[in-house]
mmCIF file of C-alpha atoms in Angstrom:
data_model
loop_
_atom_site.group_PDB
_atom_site.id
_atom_site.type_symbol
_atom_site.label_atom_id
_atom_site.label_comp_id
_atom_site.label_asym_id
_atom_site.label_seq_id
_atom_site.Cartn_x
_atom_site.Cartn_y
_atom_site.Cartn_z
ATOM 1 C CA UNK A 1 0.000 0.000 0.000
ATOM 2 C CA UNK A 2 2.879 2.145 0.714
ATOM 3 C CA UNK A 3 4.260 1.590 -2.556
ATOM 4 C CA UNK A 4 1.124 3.138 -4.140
ATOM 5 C CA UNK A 5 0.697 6.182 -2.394
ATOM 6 C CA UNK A 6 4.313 7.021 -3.378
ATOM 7 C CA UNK A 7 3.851 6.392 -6.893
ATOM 8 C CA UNK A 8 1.049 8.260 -6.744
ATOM 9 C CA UNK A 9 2.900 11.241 -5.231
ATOM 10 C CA UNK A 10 5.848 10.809 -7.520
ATOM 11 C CA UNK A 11 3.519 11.444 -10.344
ATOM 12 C CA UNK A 12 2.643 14.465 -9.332
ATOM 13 C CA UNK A 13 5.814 15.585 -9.166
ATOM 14 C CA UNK A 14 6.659 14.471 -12.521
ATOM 15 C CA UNK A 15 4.204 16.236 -14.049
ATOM 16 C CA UNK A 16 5.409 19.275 -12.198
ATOM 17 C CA UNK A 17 1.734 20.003 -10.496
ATOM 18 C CA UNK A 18 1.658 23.735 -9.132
ATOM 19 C CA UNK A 19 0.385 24.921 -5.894
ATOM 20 C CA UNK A 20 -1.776 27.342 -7.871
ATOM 21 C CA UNK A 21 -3.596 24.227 -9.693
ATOM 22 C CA UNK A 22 -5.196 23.110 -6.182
ATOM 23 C CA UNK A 23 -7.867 25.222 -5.829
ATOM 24 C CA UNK A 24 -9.501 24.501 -9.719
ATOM 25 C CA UNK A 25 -8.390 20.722 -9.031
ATOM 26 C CA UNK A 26 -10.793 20.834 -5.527
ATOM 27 C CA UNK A 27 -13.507 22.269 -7.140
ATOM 28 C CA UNK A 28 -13.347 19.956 -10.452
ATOM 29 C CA UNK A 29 -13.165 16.596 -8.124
ATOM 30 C CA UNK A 30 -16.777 16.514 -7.050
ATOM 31 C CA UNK A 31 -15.413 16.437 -3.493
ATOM 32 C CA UNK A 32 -17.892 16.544 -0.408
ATOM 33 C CA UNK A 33 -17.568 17.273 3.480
ATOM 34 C CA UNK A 34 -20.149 15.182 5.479
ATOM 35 C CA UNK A 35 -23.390 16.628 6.784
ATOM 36 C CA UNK A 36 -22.473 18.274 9.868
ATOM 37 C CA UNK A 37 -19.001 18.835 9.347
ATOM 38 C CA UNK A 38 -18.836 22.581 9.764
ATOM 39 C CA UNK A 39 -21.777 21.996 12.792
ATOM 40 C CA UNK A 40 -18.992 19.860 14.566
ATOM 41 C CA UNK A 41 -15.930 22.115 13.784
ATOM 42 C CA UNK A 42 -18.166 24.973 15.259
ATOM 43 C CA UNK A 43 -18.282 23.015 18.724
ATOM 44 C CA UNK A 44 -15.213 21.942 18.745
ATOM 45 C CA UNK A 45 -14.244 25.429 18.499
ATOM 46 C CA UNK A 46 -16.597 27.142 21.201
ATOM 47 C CA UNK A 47 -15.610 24.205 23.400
ATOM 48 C CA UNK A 48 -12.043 24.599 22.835
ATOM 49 C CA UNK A 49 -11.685 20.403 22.476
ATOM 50 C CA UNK A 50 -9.077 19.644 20.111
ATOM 51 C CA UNK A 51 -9.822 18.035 16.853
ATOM 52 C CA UNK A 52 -8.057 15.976 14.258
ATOM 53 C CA UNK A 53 -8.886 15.269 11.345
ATOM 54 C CA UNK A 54 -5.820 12.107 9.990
ATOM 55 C CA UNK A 55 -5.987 11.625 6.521
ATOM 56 C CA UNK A 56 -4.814 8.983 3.902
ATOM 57 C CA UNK A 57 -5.022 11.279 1.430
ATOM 58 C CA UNK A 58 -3.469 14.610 1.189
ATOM 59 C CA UNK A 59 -3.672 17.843 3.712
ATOM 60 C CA UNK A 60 -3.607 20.447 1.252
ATOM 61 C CA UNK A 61 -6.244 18.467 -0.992
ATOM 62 C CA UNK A 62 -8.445 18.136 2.496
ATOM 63 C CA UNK A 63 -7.537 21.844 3.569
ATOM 64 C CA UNK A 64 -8.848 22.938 0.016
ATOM 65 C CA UNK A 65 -12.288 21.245 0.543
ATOM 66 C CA UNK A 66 -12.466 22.982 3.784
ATOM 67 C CA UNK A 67 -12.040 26.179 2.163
ATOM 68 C CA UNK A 68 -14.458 25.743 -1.177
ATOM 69 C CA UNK A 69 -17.056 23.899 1.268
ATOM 70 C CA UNK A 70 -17.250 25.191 4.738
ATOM 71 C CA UNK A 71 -18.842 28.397 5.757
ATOM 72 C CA UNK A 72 -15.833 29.498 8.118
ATOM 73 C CA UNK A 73 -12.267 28.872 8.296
ATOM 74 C CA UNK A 74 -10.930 25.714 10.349
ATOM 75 C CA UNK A 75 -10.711 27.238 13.888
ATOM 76 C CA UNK A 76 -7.145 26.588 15.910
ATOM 77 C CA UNK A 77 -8.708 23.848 17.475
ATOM 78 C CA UNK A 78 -8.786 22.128 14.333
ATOM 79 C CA UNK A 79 -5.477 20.099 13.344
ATOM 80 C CA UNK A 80 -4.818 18.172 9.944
ATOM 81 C CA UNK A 81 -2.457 14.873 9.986
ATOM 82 C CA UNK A 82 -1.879 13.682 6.706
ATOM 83 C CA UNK A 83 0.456 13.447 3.756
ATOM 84 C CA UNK A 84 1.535 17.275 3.000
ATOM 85 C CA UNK A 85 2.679 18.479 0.048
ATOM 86 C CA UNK A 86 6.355 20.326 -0.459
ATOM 87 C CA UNK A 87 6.690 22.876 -2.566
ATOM 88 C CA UNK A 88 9.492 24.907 -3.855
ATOM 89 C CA UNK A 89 9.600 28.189 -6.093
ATOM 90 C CA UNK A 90 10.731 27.971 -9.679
ATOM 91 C CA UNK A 91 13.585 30.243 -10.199
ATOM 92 C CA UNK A 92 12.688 33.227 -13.024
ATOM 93 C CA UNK A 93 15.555 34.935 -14.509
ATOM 94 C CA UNK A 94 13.132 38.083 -14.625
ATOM 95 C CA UNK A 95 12.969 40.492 -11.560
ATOM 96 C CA UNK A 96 10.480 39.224 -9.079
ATOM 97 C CA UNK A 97 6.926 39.547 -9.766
ATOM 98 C CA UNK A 98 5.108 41.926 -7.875
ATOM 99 C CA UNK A 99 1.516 39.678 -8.225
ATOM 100 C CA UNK A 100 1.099 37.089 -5.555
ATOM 101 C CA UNK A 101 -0.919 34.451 -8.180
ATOM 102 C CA UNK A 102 2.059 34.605 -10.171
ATOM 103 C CA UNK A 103 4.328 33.793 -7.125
ATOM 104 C CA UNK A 104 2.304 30.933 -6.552
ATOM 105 C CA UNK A 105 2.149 29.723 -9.511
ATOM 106 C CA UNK A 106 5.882 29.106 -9.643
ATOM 107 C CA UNK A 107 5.365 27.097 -6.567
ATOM 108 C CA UNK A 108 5.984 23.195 -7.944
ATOM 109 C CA UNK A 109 5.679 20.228 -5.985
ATOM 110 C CA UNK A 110 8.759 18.805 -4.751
ATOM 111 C CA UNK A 111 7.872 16.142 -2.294
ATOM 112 C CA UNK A 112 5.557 14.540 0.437
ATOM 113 C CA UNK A 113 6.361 15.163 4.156
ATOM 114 C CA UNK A 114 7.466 12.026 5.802
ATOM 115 C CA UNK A 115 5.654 9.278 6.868
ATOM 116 C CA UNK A 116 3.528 8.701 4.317
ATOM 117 C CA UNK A 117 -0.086 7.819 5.759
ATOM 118 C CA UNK A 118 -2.578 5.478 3.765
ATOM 119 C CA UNK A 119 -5.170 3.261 5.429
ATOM 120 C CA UNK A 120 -3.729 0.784 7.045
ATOM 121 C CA UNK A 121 -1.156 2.925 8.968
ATOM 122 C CA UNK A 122 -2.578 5.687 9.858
ATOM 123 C CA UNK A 123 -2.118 5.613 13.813
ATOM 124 C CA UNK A 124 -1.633 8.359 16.422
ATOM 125 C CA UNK A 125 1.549 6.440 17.850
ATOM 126 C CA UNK A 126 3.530 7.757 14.036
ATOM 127 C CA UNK A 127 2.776 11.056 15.086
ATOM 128 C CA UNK A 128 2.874 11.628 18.564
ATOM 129 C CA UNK A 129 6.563 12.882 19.070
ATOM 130 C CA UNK A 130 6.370 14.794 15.541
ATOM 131 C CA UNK A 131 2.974 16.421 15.503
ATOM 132 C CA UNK A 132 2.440 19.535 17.499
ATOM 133 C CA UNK A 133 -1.163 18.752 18.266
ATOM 134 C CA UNK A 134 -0.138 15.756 20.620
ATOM 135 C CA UNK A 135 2.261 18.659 22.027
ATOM 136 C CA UNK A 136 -0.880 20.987 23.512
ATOM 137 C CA UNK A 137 -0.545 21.850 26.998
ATOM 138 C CA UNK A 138 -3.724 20.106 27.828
ATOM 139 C CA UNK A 139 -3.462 17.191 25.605
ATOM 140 C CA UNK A 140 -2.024 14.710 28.780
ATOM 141 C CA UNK A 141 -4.913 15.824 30.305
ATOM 142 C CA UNK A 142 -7.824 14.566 27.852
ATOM 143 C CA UNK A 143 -8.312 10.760 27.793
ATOM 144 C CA UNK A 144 -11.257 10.787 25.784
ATOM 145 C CA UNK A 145 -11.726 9.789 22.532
ATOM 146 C CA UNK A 146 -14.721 10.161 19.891
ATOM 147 C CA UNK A 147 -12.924 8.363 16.403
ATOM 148 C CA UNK A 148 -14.514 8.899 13.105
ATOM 149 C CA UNK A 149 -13.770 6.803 9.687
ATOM 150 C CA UNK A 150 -15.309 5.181 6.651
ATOM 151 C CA UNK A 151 -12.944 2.026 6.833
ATOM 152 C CA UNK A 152 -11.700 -0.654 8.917
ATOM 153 C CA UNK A 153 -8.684 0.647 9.071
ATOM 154 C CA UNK A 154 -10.014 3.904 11.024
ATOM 155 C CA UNK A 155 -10.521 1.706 13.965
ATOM 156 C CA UNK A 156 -6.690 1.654 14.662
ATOM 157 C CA UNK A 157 -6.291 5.452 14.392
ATOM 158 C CA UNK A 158 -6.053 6.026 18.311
ATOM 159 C CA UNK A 159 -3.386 2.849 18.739
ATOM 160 C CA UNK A 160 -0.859 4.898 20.703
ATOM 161 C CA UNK A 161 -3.320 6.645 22.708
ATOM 162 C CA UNK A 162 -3.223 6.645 26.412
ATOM 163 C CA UNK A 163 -7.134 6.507 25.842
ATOM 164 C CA UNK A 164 -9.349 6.288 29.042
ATOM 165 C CA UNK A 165 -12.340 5.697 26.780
ATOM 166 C CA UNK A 166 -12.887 5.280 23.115
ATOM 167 C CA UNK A 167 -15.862 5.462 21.233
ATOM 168 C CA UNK A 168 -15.531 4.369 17.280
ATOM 169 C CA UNK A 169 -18.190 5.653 14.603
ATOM 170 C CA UNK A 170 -17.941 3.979 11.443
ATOM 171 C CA UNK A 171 -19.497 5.896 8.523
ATOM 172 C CA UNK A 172 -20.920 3.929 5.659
ATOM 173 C CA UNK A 173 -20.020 4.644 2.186
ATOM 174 C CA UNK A 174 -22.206 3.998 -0.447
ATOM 175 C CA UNK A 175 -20.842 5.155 -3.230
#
């Protein structure tokens, strides 16, 4: 499975996709957010509970959605674990351009942040020394869990955990 997701990512970088392509990509996919989702995000936030959203697929792909589809921003309280995309600017042997969408679009995809996630490894124990959301100052203090996922591999997202209690909603797909 590993093996995929990496080709996958190298092809994107082959074909030299652009940070500036994401947001026309998003809205071409047909991508949906659940019912709810921006109903939850809002409690999370007025509640201040943390909430993470761990992804097989990729952040910036996920963060896009969020920003098409959702009538707010993602509040702080809102943290995405996933495979990120690396970018690096294209050099131009003109004088910098003074417009930003230009700027971006000479930002090419370089790599993937390390490890890469897919969905039979994504569990909090690959993260917790690396991912400042398990480095909160009230994080040792929650040992609650509500976990969320559409596959059987989503029931293994909180191994690492020191979990009191841990509640696991599986969504159906029916697509």
């Amino acid at each position: 499975m590993e093996d995929w997701v990496r080709e996958a990512h190298e092809l994107l970088i082959e074909y030299n996709f652009r940070r500036s392509l994401l947001p026309t990509a998003v809205r071409n996919a047909h991508l949906a957010v659940r019912e709810g989702c921006q109903e939850i995000m809002d409690v999370s936030e007025r509640a201040a509970v943390p909430l993470l959203i761990f992804s097989a697929g990729i952040a910036d792909v996920l963060e896009e959605v969020c920003r098409q589809q959702l009538s707010k921003p993602l509040p702080d309280t809102v943290h995405v674990v996933s495979n990120r995309m690396l970018f690096s600017s294209i050099s131009s042997s003109n004088t910098k351009e003074r417009n930003q969408g230009e700027e971006k679009d000479k930002e090419v995809l370089v790599g993937f942040t390390e490890p890469v996630f897919h969905v039979f490894n994504k569990r909090a124990a690959s993260v917790l020394d690396s991912s400042s959301y398990f480095h909160q100052t009230d994080y040792e203090q929650r040992r609650n869990v509500l976990l969320v996922g559409d596959s059987l591999g989503d029931l293994h997202m909180s191994d690492g955990l020191d979990a009191k209690e841990i509640l696991r909603i599986g969504f159906l797909n029916d697509r």
